[in-house]
PDB file of C-alpha atoms in Angstrom:
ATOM      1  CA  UNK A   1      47.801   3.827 -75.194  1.00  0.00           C
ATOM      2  CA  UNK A   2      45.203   2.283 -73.294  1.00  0.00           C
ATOM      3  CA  UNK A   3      45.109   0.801 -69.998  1.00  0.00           C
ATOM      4  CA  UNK A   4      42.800  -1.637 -68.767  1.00  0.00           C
ATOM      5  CA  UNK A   5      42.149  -2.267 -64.726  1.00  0.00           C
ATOM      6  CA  UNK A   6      39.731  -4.646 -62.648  1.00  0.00           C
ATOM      7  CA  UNK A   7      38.103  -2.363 -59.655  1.00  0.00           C
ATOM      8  CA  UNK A   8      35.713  -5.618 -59.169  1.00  0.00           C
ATOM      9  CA  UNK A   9      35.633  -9.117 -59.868  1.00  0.00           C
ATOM     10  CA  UNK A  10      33.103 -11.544 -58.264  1.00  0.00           C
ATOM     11  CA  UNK A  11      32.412 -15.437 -58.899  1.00  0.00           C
ATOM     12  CA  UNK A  12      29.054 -17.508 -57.596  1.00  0.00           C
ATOM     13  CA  UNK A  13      26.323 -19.579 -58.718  1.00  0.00           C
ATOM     14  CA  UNK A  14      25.450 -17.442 -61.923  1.00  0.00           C
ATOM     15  CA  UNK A  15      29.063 -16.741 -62.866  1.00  0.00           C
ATOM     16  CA  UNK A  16      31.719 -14.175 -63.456  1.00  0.00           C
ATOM     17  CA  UNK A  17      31.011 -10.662 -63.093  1.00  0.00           C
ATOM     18  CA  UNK A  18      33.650  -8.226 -63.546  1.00  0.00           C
ATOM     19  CA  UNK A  19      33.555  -4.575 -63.477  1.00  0.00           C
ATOM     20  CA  UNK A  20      36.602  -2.898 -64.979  1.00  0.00           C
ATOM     21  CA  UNK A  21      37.856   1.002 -65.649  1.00  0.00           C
ATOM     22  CA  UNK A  22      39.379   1.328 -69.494  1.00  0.00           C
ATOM     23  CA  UNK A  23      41.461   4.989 -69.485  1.00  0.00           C
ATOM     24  CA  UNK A  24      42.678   6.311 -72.564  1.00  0.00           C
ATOM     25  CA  UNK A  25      43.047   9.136 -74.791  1.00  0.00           C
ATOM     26  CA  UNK A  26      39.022   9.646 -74.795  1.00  0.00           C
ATOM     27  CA  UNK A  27      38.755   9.676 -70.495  1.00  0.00           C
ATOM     28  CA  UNK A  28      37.862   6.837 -68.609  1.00  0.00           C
ATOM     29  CA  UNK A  29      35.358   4.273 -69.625  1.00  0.00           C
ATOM     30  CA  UNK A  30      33.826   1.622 -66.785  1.00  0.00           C
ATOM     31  CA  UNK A  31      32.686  -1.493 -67.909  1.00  0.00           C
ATOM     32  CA  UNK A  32      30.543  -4.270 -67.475  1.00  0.00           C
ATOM     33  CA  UNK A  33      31.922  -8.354 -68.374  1.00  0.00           C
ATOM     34  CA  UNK A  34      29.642 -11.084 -67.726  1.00  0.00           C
ATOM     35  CA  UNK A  35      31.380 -14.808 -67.880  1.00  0.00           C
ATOM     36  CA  UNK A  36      34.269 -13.300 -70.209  1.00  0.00           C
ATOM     37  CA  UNK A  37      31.636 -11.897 -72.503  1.00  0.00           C
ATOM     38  CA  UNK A  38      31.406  -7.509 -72.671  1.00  0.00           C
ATOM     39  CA  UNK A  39      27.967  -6.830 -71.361  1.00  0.00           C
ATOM     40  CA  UNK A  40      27.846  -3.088 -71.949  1.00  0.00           C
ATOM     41  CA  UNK A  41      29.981   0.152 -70.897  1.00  0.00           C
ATOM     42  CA  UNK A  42      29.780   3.928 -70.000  1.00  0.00           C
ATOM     43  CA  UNK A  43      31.077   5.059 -73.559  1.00  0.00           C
ATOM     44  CA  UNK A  44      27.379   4.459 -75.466  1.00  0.00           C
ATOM     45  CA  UNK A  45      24.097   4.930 -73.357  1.00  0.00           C
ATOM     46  CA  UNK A  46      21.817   6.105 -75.433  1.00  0.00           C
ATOM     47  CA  UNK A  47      19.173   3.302 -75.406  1.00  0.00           C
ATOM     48  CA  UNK A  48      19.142   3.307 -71.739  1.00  0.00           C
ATOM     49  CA  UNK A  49      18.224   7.317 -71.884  1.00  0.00           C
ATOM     50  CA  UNK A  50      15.982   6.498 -74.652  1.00  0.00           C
ATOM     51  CA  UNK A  51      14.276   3.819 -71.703  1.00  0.00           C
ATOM     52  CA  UNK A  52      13.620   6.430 -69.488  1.00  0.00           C
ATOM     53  CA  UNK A  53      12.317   8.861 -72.728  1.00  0.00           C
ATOM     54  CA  UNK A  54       9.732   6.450 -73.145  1.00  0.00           C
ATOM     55  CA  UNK A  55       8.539   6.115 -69.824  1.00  0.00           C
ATOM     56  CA  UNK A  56       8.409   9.803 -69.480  1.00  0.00           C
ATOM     57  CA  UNK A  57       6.733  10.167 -72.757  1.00  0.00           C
ATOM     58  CA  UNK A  58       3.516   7.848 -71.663  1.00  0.00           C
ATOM     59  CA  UNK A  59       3.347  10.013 -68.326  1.00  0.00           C
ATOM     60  CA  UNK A  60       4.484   6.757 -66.520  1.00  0.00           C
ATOM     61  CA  UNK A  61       6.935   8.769 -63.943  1.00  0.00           C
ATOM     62  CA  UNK A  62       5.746   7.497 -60.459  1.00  0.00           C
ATOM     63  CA  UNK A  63       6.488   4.472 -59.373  1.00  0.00           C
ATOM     64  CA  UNK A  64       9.003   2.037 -61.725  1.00  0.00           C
ATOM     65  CA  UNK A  65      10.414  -0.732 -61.972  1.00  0.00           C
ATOM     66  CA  UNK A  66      13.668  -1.765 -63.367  1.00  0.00           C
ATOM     67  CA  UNK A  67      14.545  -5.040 -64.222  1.00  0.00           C
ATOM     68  CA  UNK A  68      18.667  -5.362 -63.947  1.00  0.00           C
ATOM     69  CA  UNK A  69      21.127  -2.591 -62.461  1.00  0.00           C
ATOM     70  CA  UNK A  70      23.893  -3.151 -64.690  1.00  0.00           C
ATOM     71  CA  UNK A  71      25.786   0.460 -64.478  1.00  0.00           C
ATOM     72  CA  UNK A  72      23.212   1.934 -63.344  1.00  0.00           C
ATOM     73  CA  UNK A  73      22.583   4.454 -66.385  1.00  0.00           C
ATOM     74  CA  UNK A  74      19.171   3.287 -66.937  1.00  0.00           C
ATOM     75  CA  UNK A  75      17.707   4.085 -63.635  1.00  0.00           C
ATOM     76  CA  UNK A  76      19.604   6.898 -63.378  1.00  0.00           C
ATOM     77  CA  UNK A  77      17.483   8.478 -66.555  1.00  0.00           C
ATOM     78  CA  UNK A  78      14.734   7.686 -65.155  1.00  0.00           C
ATOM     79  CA  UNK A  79      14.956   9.564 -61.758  1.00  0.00           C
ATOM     80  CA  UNK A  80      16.533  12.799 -63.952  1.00  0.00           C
ATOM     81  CA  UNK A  81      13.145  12.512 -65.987  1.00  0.00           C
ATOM     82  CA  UNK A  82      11.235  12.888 -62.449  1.00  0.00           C
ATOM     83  CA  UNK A  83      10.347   8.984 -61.545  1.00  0.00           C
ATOM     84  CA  UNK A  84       9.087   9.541 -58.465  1.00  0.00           C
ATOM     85  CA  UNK A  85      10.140   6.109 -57.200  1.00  0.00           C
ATOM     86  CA  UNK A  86      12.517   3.558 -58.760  1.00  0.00           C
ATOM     87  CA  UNK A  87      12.676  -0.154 -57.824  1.00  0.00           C
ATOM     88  CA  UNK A  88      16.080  -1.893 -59.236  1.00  0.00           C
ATOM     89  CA  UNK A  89      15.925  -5.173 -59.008  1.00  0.00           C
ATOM     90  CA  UNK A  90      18.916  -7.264 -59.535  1.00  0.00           C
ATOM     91  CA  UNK A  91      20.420 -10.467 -59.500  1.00  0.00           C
ATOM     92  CA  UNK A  92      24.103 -10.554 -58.615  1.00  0.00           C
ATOM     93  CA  UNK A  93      24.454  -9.453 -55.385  1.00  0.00           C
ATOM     94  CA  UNK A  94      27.391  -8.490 -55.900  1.00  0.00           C
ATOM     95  CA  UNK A  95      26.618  -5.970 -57.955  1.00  0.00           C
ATOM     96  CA  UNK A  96      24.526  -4.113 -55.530  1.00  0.00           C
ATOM     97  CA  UNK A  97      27.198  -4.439 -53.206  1.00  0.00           C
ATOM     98  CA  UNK A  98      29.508  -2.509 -55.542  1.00  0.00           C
ATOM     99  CA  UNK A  99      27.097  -0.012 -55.849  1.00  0.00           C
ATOM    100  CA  UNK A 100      26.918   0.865 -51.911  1.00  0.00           C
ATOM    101  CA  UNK A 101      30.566   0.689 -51.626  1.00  0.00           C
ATOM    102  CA  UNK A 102      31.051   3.570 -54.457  1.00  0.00           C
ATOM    103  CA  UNK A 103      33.000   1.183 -56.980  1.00  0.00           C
ATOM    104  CA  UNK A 104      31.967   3.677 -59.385  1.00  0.00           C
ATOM    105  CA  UNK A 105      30.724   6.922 -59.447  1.00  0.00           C
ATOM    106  CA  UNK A 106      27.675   6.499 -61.219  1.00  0.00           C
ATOM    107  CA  UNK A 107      26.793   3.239 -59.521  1.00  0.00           C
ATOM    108  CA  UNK A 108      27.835   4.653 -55.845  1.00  0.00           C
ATOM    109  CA  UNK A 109      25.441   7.928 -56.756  1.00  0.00           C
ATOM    110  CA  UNK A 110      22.191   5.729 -57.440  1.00  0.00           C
ATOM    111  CA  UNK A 111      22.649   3.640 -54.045  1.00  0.00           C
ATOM    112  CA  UNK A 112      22.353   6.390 -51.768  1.00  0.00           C
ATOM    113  CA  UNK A 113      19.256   8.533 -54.380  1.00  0.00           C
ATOM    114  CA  UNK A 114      16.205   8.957 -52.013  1.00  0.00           C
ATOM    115  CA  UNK A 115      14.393   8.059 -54.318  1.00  0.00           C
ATOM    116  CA  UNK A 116      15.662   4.357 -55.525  1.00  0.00           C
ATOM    117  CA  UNK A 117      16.337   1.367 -53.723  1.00  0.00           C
ATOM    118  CA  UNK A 118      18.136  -1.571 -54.599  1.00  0.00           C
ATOM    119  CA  UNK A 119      17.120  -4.831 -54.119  1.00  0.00           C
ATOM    120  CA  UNK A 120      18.942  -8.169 -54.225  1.00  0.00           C
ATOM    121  CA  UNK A 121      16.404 -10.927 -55.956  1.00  0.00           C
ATOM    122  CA  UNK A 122      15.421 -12.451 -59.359  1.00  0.00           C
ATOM    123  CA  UNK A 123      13.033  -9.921 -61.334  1.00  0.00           C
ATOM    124  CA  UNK A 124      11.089 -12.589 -62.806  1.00  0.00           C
ATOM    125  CA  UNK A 125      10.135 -13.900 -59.094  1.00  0.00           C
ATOM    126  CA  UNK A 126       9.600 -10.153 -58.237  1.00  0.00           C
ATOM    127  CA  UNK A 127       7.095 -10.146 -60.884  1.00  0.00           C
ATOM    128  CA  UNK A 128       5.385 -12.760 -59.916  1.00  0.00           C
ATOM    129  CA  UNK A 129       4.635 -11.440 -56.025  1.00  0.00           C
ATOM    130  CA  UNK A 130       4.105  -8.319 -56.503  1.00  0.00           C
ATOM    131  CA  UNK A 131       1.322  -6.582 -55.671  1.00  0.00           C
ATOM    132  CA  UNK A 132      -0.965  -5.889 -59.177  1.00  0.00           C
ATOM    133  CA  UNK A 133      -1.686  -2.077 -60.434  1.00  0.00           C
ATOM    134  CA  UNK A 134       1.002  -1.009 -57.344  1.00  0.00           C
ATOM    135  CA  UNK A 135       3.218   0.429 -60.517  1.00  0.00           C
ATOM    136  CA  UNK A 136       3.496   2.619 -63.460  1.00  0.00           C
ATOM    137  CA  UNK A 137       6.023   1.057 -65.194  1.00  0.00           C
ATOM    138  CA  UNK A 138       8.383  -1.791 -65.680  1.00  0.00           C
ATOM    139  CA  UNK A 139      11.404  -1.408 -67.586  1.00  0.00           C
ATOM    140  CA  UNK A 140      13.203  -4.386 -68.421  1.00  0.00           C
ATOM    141  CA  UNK A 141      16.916  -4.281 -69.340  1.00  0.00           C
ATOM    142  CA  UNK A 142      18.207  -7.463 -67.865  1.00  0.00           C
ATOM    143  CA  UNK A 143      19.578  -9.320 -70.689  1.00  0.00           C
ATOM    144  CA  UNK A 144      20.594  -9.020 -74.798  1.00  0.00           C
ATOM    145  CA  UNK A 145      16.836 -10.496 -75.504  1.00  0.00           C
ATOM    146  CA  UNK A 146      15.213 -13.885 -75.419  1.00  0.00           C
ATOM    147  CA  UNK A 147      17.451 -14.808 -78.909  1.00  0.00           C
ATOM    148  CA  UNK A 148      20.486 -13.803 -77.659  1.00  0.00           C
ATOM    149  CA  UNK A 149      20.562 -14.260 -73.331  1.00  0.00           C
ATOM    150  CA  UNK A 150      23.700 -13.583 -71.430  1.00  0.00           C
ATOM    151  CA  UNK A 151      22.066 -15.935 -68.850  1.00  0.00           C
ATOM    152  CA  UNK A 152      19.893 -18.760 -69.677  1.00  0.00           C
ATOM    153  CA  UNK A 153      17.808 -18.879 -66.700  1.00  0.00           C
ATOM    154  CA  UNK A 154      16.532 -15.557 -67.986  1.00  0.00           C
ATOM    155  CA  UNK A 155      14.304 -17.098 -70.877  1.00  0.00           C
ATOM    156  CA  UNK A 156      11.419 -17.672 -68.681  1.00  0.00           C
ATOM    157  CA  UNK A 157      11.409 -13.486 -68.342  1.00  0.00           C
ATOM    158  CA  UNK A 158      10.530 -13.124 -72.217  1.00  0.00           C
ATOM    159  CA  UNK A 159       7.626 -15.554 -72.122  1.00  0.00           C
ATOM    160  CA  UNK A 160       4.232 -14.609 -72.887  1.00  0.00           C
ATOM    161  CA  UNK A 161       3.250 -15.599 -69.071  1.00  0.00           C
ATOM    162  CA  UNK A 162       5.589 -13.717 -67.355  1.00  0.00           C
ATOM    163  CA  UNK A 163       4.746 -11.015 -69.936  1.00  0.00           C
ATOM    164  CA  UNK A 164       1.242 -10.519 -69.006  1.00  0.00           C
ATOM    165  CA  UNK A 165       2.297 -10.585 -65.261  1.00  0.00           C
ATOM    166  CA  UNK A 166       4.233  -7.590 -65.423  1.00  0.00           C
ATOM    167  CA  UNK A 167       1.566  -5.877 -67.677  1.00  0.00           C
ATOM    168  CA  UNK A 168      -0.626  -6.913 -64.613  1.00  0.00           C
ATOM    169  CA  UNK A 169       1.585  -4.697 -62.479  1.00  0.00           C
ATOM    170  CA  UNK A 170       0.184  -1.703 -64.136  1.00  0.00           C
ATOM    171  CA  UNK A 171      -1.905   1.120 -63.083  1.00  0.00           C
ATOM    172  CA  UNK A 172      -4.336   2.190 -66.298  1.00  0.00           C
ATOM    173  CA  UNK A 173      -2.249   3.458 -68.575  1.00  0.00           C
ATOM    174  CA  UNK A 174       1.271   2.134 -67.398  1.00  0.00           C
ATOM    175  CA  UNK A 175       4.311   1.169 -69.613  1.00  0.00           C
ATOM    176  CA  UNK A 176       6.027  -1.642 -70.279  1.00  0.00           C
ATOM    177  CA  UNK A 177       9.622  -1.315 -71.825  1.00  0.00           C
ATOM    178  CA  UNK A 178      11.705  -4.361 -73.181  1.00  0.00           C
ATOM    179  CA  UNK A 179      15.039  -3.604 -74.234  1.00  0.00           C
ATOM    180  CA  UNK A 180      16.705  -6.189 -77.119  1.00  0.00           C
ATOM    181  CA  UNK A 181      19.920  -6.083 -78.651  1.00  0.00           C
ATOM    182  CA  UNK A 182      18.548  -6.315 -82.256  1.00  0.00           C
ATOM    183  CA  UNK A 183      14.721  -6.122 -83.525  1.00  0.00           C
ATOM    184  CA  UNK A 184      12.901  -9.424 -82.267  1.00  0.00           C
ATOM    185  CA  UNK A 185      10.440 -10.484 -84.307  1.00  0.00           C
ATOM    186  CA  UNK A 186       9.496 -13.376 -81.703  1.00  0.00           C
ATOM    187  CA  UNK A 187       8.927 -11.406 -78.639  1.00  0.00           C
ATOM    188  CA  UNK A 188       6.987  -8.410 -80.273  1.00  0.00           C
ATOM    189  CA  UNK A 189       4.337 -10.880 -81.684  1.00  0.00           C
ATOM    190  CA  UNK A 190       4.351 -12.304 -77.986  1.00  0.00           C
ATOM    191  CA  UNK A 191       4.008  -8.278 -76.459  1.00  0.00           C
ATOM    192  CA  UNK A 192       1.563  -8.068 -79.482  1.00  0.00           C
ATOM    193  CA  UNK A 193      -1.145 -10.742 -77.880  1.00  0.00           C
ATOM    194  CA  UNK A 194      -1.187  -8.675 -74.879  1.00  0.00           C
ATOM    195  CA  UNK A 195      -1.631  -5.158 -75.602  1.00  0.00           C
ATOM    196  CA  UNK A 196      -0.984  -2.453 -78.542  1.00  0.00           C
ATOM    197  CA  UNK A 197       2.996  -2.695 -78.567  1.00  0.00           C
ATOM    198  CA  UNK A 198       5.557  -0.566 -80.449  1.00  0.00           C
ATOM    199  CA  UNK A 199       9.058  -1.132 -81.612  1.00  0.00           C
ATOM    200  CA  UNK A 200      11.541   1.503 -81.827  1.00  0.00           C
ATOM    201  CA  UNK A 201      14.801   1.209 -83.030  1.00  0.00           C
ATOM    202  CA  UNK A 202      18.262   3.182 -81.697  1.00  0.00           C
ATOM    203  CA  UNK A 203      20.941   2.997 -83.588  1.00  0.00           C
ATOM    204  CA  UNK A 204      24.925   3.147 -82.140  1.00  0.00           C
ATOM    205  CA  UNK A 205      28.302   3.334 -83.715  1.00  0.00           C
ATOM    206  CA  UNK A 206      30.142   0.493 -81.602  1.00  0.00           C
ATOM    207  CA  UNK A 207      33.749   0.274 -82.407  1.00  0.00           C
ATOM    208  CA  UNK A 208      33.278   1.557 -85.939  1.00  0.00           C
ATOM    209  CA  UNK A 209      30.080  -1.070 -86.003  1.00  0.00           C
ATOM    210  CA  UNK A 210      26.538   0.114 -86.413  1.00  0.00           C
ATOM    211  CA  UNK A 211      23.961  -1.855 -84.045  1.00  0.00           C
ATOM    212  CA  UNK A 212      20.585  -1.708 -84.151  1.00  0.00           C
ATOM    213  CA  UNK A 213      18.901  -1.939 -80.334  1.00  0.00           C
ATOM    214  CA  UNK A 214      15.215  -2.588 -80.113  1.00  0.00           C
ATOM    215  CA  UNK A 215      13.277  -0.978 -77.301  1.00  0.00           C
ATOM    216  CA  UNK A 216       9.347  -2.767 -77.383  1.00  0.00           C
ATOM    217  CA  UNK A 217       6.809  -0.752 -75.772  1.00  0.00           C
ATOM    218  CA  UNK A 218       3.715  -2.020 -74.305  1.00  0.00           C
ATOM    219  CA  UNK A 219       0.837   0.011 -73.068  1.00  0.00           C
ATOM    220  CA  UNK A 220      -1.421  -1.049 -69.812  1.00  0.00           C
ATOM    221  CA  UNK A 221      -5.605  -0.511 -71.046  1.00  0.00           C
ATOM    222  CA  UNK A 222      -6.293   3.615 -69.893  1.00  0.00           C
ATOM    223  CA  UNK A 223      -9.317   1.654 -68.848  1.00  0.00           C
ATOM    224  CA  UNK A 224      -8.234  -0.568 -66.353  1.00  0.00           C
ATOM    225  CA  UNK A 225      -9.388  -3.221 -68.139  1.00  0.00           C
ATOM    226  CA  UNK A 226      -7.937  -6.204 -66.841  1.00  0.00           C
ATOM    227  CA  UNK A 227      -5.107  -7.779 -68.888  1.00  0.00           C
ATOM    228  CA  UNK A 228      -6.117 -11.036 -70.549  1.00  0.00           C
ATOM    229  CA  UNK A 229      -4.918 -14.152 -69.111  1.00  0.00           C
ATOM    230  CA  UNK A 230      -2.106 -15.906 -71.803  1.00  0.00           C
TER     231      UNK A 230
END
């Protein structure tokens, strides 16, 4: 038999969070619930290692950005793969809270790596302010996709102007990496307009389910070339 426990449980302006330990006869499981809905767990985190692959394959390692802490596996890849710097920016503050306090141990390992910081703030303001060419890549795994958002206020993320801004981030030759629940059509064409863009698919058995996850790849001009304006 299972047995299901609550180690955290916050409520503010953008809803429930809820992180919760599942124990069974496969080991113990954390997980992620956002407003009722599952958001993702420890038991399948192969796209997220796949994230940091890609990075790492397009010699992007220095300085990165991450877009959403959820458990913290994503980052995590990316400093095993050698990032030399990793900026997680998240929304719910009371997820980075959980993180310093340990509520986990992958979570509580991340907050005190010398070479990541958290920070508390909206990634699509980030974005916005920062400083242009200051990174190598941007990895953003905030939300199921523009088709398919956990949170609404994260459309304006997936737009072609907010797009191009992160692309403006880039040192020559950066990466940007968009991870989807399911192929979208919409927001490759988008990625498309901006810069040579792949899609790669990673498949995952999910409760005897197959899903499809779509990771969209975006390449900054080797040439510095200045990204065109949308």
């Amino acid at each position: 038999m299972e047995e299901l426990r609550t180690l955290a449980r916050h409520t503010g302006p953008h809803g429930e969070l809820a992180l919760r330990l599942r124990t069974g006869p496969d080991g113990e499981v954390h997980e992620l619930v956002v407003d009722g809905a599952f958001a993702m767990d420890s038991r399948e985190t192969a796209s997220e290692r796949r994230l940091a692959g890609l990075v790492a394959e397009h010699g992007a390692l220095g300085r990165v950005l991450v877009g959403g802490l959820g458990l913290g596996y994503t980052a995590t890849a990316l400093l095993e793969a050698g990032a030399g710097r990793v900026e997680v920016v998240e929304l719910e503050a009371a997820l980075v809270r959980w993180a310093h306090e340990g509520v986990t141990p992958q979570l509580g390992a991340l907050a005190t790596h010398p070479r990541c910081r958290l920070h508390v703030d909206d990634v699509a303001r980030w974005i916005a302010t920062a400083e242009p060419g200051s990174l190598d890549a941007v990895v953003l795994d905030v939300d199921n996709g523009p088709d398919f958002l956990i949170h609404p206020g994260n459309a304006e993320l997936y737009q072609t102007p907010r797009l191009a801004a992160a692309l403006r981030l880039l040192r020559p030759g950066g990466v940007l990496v968009v991870w989807c629940q399911h192929r979208t059509p919409q927001l490759r064409e988008r990625l498309s307009e901006l810069g040579p863009t792949a899609e790669e698919v990673v498949p995952v058995e999910r409760e005897g389910h197959r899903l499809e996850y779509a990771l969209y790849t975006v390449r900054a001009d080797p040439s510095g070339t200045a990204i065109v304006q949308p």
